[in-house]
Amino acid sequence: MDKSEVEQVLITVKSGTEEALNIKIYKSGILARRGCGGLPGVKISGMSFTGDSTYFDRLMSSVSQQVLDENINHEEKIVTGSLEYLVAFYGVSGNGDVGERAEWTKSTGLRFFMDEGTSFRHNLLGFVDGLAIEAMKLTDSWYFDIMMLGLDKMRSSSLPEQTLASGPKSEEGLKQDFQSYFEQVSKKGLPGFAQGKVYVSEDGGEYGLAFSSEGEGLTYKFTAV
């Protein structure tokens, strides 16, 4: 598959049946993500139609034609528990759609399905892990706003107009996501994600978001602007 043909990148990380990360970035400007790469997996997910290829172009700048030529599907016997790392590339639509409904006619990827105690090593396994980290860093600020929308129903001024967020329906599920998210992200970066943004409540009120430290913990509060 030629690099110029790629129009979607899918990155997933799984432990057993639980998904720790799912990121989809489209050349058409669609951005979708669920999770932070750790367990328990964060269930709140979001999708935005950004209108341009900025995220896609930045991620693909780290992908060489050599990587696209590999097409690896490594599977091994599972003894203790499974780990799966996947990066897949899709392109050349067969139905004219270049988003979620696209029927891609070309694809390639790198999949490593391994036992938790594996001694398997491959230079492209490191690449997949690194690309997953890069994709998270690229989308961390956006995903923070998705979390605020999913947890607190507060919509960031930075989110594209066409943005959807979904998550657990129960209060208990939301509490678990709250805890999992803030345990898995870097606390140092969080204040920067909210800096300069205005968050709008369901009744139209506008708020700023401030963080404060409590020992090793971090709390946040919305204040009217």
mmCIF file of C-alpha atoms in Angstrom:
data_model
loop_
_atom_site.group_PDB
_atom_site.id
_atom_site.type_symbol
_atom_site.label_atom_id
_atom_site.label_comp_id
_atom_site.label_asym_id
_atom_site.label_seq_id
_atom_site.Cartn_x
_atom_site.Cartn_y
_atom_site.Cartn_z
ATOM 1 C CA MET A 1 0.000 0.000 0.000
ATOM 2 C CA ASP A 2 1.415 3.363 -0.995
ATOM 3 C CA LYS A 3 1.637 6.020 1.707
ATOM 4 C CA SER A 4 -0.277 8.475 -0.487
ATOM 5 C CA GLU A 5 -3.255 6.078 -0.473
ATOM 6 C CA VAL A 6 -3.697 6.008 3.321
ATOM 7 C CA GLU A 7 -6.845 7.801 4.516
ATOM 8 C CA GLN A 8 -7.455 6.250 7.947
ATOM 9 C CA VAL A 9 -5.233 5.101 10.811
ATOM 10 C CA LEU A 10 -6.586 2.784 13.514
ATOM 11 C CA ILE A 11 -4.631 2.153 16.724
ATOM 12 C CA THR A 12 -5.819 -0.253 19.420
ATOM 13 C CA VAL A 13 -4.272 -1.704 22.568
ATOM 14 C CA LYS A 14 -5.976 -4.598 24.368
ATOM 15 C CA SER A 15 -5.298 -6.692 27.445
ATOM 16 C CA GLY A 16 -7.357 -9.851 27.286
ATOM 17 C CA THR A 17 -10.830 -8.789 26.221
ATOM 18 C CA GLU A 18 -10.511 -5.289 27.680
ATOM 19 C CA GLU A 19 -9.606 -2.438 25.378
ATOM 20 C CA ALA A 20 -7.176 0.092 26.843
ATOM 21 C CA LEU A 21 -7.011 2.362 23.798
ATOM 22 C CA ASN A 22 -8.864 2.897 20.533
ATOM 23 C CA ILE A 23 -7.913 5.817 18.289
ATOM 24 C CA LYS A 24 -9.111 6.478 14.744
ATOM 25 C CA ILE A 25 -7.717 9.390 12.755
ATOM 26 C CA TYR A 26 -8.956 10.125 9.243
ATOM 27 C CA LYS A 27 -7.434 12.241 6.502
ATOM 28 C CA SER A 28 -10.922 13.717 6.017
ATOM 29 C CA GLY A 29 -10.700 15.270 9.491
ATOM 30 C CA ILE A 30 -12.602 12.770 11.633
ATOM 31 C CA LEU A 31 -11.051 12.140 15.027
ATOM 32 C CA ALA A 32 -12.243 9.420 17.414
ATOM 33 C CA ARG A 33 -10.803 8.086 20.652
ATOM 34 C CA ARG A 34 -11.629 5.973 23.679
ATOM 35 C CA GLY A 35 -9.199 5.269 26.502
ATOM 36 C CA CYS A 36 -5.776 6.337 27.745
ATOM 37 C CA GLY A 37 -3.772 3.161 27.212
ATOM 38 C CA GLY A 38 -4.136 1.806 30.748
ATOM 39 C CA LEU A 39 -6.486 -0.416 32.719
ATOM 40 C CA PRO A 40 -9.256 -0.293 33.715
ATOM 41 C CA GLY A 41 -10.109 1.007 30.267
ATOM 42 C CA VAL A 42 -11.805 4.414 30.166
ATOM 43 C CA LYS A 43 -15.208 3.939 28.530
ATOM 44 C CA ILE A 44 -15.978 7.558 27.607
ATOM 45 C CA SER A 45 -15.486 8.003 23.868
ATOM 46 C CA GLY A 46 -15.663 10.940 21.532
ATOM 47 C CA MET A 47 -15.763 11.781 17.850
ATOM 48 C CA SER A 48 -15.208 15.127 16.153
ATOM 49 C CA PHE A 49 -15.351 16.314 12.563
ATOM 50 C CA THR A 50 -12.421 18.737 12.566
ATOM 51 C CA GLY A 51 -12.694 19.712 8.906
ATOM 52 C CA ASP A 52 -9.008 19.312 8.064
ATOM 53 C CA SER A 53 -6.198 16.758 8.023
ATOM 54 C CA THR A 54 -3.956 18.329 10.688
ATOM 55 C CA TYR A 55 -4.039 15.403 13.139
ATOM 56 C CA PHE A 56 -3.713 12.860 10.333
ATOM 57 C CA ASP A 57 -0.779 14.633 8.689
ATOM 58 C CA ARG A 58 1.126 14.969 11.957
ATOM 59 C CA LEU A 59 0.680 11.297 12.810
ATOM 60 C CA MET A 60 1.529 10.074 9.312
ATOM 61 C CA SER A 61 4.753 12.105 9.334
ATOM 62 C CA SER A 62 6.060 9.382 11.681
ATOM 63 C CA VAL A 63 5.065 6.548 9.327
ATOM 64 C CA SER A 64 7.466 5.549 6.558
ATOM 65 C CA GLN A 65 6.722 3.684 3.356
ATOM 66 C CA GLN A 66 8.884 0.869 4.739
ATOM 67 C CA VAL A 67 6.446 0.399 7.644
ATOM 68 C CA LEU A 68 3.499 0.240 5.249
ATOM 69 C CA ASP A 69 5.298 -2.434 3.224
ATOM 70 C CA GLU A 70 5.657 -4.791 6.219
ATOM 71 C CA ASN A 71 2.065 -6.034 6.873
ATOM 72 C CA ILE A 72 2.801 -8.134 9.996
ATOM 73 C CA ASN A 73 0.266 -10.337 11.804
ATOM 74 C CA HIS A 74 2.110 -12.014 14.696
ATOM 75 C CA GLU A 75 0.146 -14.422 16.891
ATOM 76 C CA GLU A 76 1.402 -16.738 19.602
ATOM 77 C CA LYS A 77 0.004 -19.258 22.059
ATOM 78 C CA ILE A 78 -1.620 -17.595 25.059
ATOM 79 C CA VAL A 79 -0.664 -19.133 28.415
ATOM 80 C CA THR A 80 -1.256 -16.504 31.109
ATOM 81 C CA GLY A 81 -3.177 -13.740 29.333
ATOM 82 C CA SER A 82 -3.095 -11.866 26.043
ATOM 83 C CA LEU A 83 -1.774 -8.489 24.948
ATOM 84 C CA GLU A 84 -2.592 -7.068 21.535
ATOM 85 C CA TYR A 85 -1.081 -4.061 19.800
ATOM 86 C CA LEU A 86 -2.531 -3.048 16.443
ATOM 87 C CA VAL A 87 -1.856 -0.269 13.970
ATOM 88 C CA ALA A 88 -3.885 -0.543 10.767
ATOM 89 C CA PHE A 89 -3.897 1.687 7.700
ATOM 90 C CA TYR A 90 -6.825 1.943 5.286
ATOM 91 C CA GLY A 91 -7.438 3.759 2.029
ATOM 92 C CA VAL A 92 -8.938 3.954 -1.473
ATOM 93 C CA SER A 93 -12.665 4.054 -0.812
ATOM 94 C CA GLY A 94 -14.837 1.743 -2.859
ATOM 95 C CA ASN A 95 -18.091 3.550 -2.120
ATOM 96 C CA GLY A 96 -17.021 7.195 -2.253
ATOM 97 C CA ASP A 97 -17.209 7.703 1.517
ATOM 98 C CA VAL A 98 -13.987 8.648 3.310
ATOM 99 C CA GLY A 99 -15.335 8.542 6.874
ATOM 100 C CA GLU A 100 -16.979 6.020 9.187
ATOM 101 C CA ARG A 101 -19.029 4.471 6.361
ATOM 102 C CA ALA A 102 -16.105 4.043 3.980
ATOM 103 C CA GLU A 103 -15.589 0.672 2.351
ATOM 104 C CA TRP A 104 -11.821 0.669 2.019
ATOM 105 C CA THR A 105 -10.320 -1.406 -0.781
ATOM 106 C CA LYS A 106 -6.723 -1.274 0.460
ATOM 107 C CA SER A 107 -5.263 -1.929 3.888
ATOM 108 C CA THR A 108 -2.097 -2.947 5.666
ATOM 109 C CA GLY A 109 -0.977 -3.036 9.257
ATOM 110 C CA LEU A 110 1.070 -4.325 12.148
ATOM 111 C CA ARG A 111 -0.595 -6.637 14.671
ATOM 112 C CA PHE A 112 1.133 -8.283 17.608
ATOM 113 C CA PHE A 113 -1.017 -10.719 19.622
ATOM 114 C CA MET A 114 1.160 -11.990 22.455
ATOM 115 C CA ASP A 115 1.165 -13.763 25.790
ATOM 116 C CA GLU A 116 1.677 -11.477 28.786
ATOM 117 C CA GLY A 117 4.869 -13.353 29.651
ATOM 118 C CA THR A 118 6.250 -13.347 26.118
ATOM 119 C CA SER A 119 9.938 -13.018 25.355
ATOM 120 C CA PHE A 120 9.109 -11.999 21.774
ATOM 121 C CA ARG A 121 10.926 -8.921 20.503
ATOM 122 C CA HIS A 122 10.570 -7.050 17.230
ATOM 123 C CA ASN A 123 11.733 -3.585 16.238
ATOM 124 C CA LEU A 124 8.297 -2.778 14.801
ATOM 125 C CA LEU A 125 6.602 -3.702 18.086
ATOM 126 C CA GLY A 126 8.472 -0.742 19.535
ATOM 127 C CA PHE A 127 7.281 1.360 16.607
ATOM 128 C CA VAL A 128 3.630 0.417 17.240
ATOM 129 C CA ASP A 129 3.946 1.257 20.927
ATOM 130 C CA GLY A 130 5.617 4.564 20.084
ATOM 131 C CA LEU A 131 2.972 5.484 17.499
ATOM 132 C CA ALA A 132 0.218 4.761 20.031
ATOM 133 C CA ILE A 133 1.921 7.095 22.521
ATOM 134 C CA GLU A 134 2.325 9.761 19.832
ATOM 135 C CA ALA A 135 -1.346 9.481 18.820
ATOM 136 C CA MET A 136 -2.380 9.903 22.456
ATOM 137 C CA LYS A 137 -0.180 12.982 22.874
ATOM 138 C CA LEU A 138 -1.610 14.491 19.688
ATOM 139 C CA THR A 139 -5.174 14.028 20.923
ATOM 140 C CA ASP A 140 -4.736 14.438 24.706
ATOM 141 C CA SER A 141 -6.024 18.020 24.891
ATOM 142 C CA TRP A 142 -9.007 17.182 22.679
ATOM 143 C CA TYR A 143 -9.745 13.993 24.652
ATOM 144 C CA PHE A 144 -9.616 15.957 27.912
ATOM 145 C CA ASP A 145 -12.458 18.092 26.550
ATOM 146 C CA ILE A 146 -14.323 14.915 25.591
ATOM 147 C CA MET A 147 -13.928 13.738 29.197
ATOM 148 C CA MET A 148 -15.304 17.036 30.544
ATOM 149 C CA LEU A 149 -18.254 16.731 28.166
ATOM 150 C CA GLY A 150 -18.861 13.112 29.158
ATOM 151 C CA LEU A 151 -18.348 13.547 32.907
ATOM 152 C CA ASP A 152 -19.692 17.040 33.613
ATOM 153 C CA LYS A 153 -21.763 17.938 30.520
ATOM 154 C CA MET A 154 -19.466 20.941 30.032
ATOM 155 C CA ARG A 155 -18.643 21.647 26.389
ATOM 156 C CA SER A 156 -15.282 23.214 25.577
ATOM 157 C CA SER A 157 -15.093 26.177 23.225
ATOM 158 C CA SER A 158 -12.226 24.355 21.501
ATOM 159 C CA LEU A 159 -14.302 21.370 20.421
ATOM 160 C CA PRO A 160 -15.464 21.350 16.795
ATOM 161 C CA GLU A 161 -19.178 22.050 16.388
ATOM 162 C CA GLN A 162 -19.725 18.513 15.142
ATOM 163 C CA THR A 163 -18.620 16.589 18.225
ATOM 164 C CA LEU A 164 -20.207 13.612 19.933
ATOM 165 C CA ALA A 165 -19.345 12.111 23.317
ATOM 166 C CA SER A 166 -20.724 8.962 24.911
ATOM 167 C CA GLY A 167 -19.970 6.935 28.005
ATOM 168 C CA PRO A 168 -21.393 4.879 30.851
ATOM 169 C CA LYS A 169 -25.040 5.550 31.650
ATOM 170 C CA SER A 170 -24.756 4.831 35.363
ATOM 171 C CA GLU A 171 -23.328 7.133 38.021
ATOM 172 C CA GLU A 172 -21.092 4.283 39.163
ATOM 173 C CA GLY A 173 -19.724 3.838 35.653
ATOM 174 C CA LEU A 174 -18.949 7.550 35.362
ATOM 175 C CA LYS A 175 -17.180 7.521 38.736
ATOM 176 C CA GLN A 176 -15.040 4.599 37.580
ATOM 177 C CA ASP A 177 -14.145 6.449 34.373
ATOM 178 C CA PHE A 178 -13.320 9.587 36.360
ATOM 179 C CA GLN A 179 -10.962 7.618 38.599
ATOM 180 C CA SER A 180 -9.380 5.633 35.760
ATOM 181 C CA TYR A 181 -8.776 8.695 33.592
ATOM 182 C CA PHE A 182 -7.110 10.782 36.283
ATOM 183 C CA GLU A 183 -4.964 7.834 37.387
ATOM 184 C CA GLN A 184 -3.691 7.212 33.861
ATOM 185 C CA VAL A 185 -2.927 10.717 32.569
ATOM 186 C CA SER A 186 -0.003 12.932 33.490
ATOM 187 C CA LYS A 187 -1.156 15.399 36.140
ATOM 188 C CA LYS A 188 1.386 17.971 34.951
ATOM 189 C CA GLY A 189 -0.286 18.345 31.574
ATOM 190 C CA LEU A 190 -3.878 18.729 32.741
ATOM 191 C CA PRO A 191 -3.868 22.473 33.602
ATOM 192 C CA GLY A 192 -2.496 23.218 30.140
ATOM 193 C CA PHE A 193 -5.359 21.328 28.500
ATOM 194 C CA ALA A 194 -7.873 23.749 30.043
ATOM 195 C CA GLN A 195 -5.849 26.946 29.688
ATOM 196 C CA GLY A 196 -7.624 29.663 27.706
ATOM 197 C CA LYS A 197 -10.719 27.551 27.130
ATOM 198 C CA VAL A 198 -14.314 28.380 27.989
ATOM 199 C CA TYR A 199 -16.658 25.564 28.992
ATOM 200 C CA VAL A 200 -20.375 25.943 28.307
ATOM 201 C CA SER A 201 -22.963 24.207 30.479
ATOM 202 C CA GLU A 202 -26.200 22.700 29.199
ATOM 203 C CA ASP A 203 -28.088 25.858 30.220
ATOM 204 C CA GLY A 204 -25.665 28.120 28.327
ATOM 205 C CA GLY A 205 -23.534 29.318 31.245
ATOM 206 C CA GLU A 206 -19.866 29.983 30.499
ATOM 207 C CA TYR A 207 -17.133 28.769 32.838
ATOM 208 C CA GLY A 208 -13.397 28.629 33.186
ATOM 209 C CA LEU A 209 -11.673 25.560 34.590
ATOM 210 C CA ALA A 210 -9.057 25.813 37.328
ATOM 211 C CA PHE A 211 -6.930 23.113 38.942
ATOM 212 C CA SER A 212 -5.543 22.966 42.460
ATOM 213 C CA SER A 213 -3.136 20.534 44.097
ATOM 214 C CA GLU A 214 -3.999 18.584 47.218
ATOM 215 C CA GLY A 215 -0.951 16.617 48.321
ATOM 216 C CA GLU A 216 -0.217 14.241 45.470
ATOM 217 C CA GLY A 217 -3.731 14.668 44.099
ATOM 218 C CA LEU A 218 -5.256 17.228 41.778
ATOM 219 C CA THR A 219 -8.760 18.674 41.831
ATOM 220 C CA TYR A 220 -10.574 20.910 39.364
ATOM 221 C CA LYS A 221 -13.407 23.399 39.599
ATOM 222 C CA PHE A 222 -15.550 25.259 37.085
ATOM 223 C CA THR A 223 -15.989 28.974 37.816
ATOM 224 C CA ALA A 224 -18.307 31.386 36.000
ATOM 225 C CA VAL A 225 -16.653 33.857 33.625
#
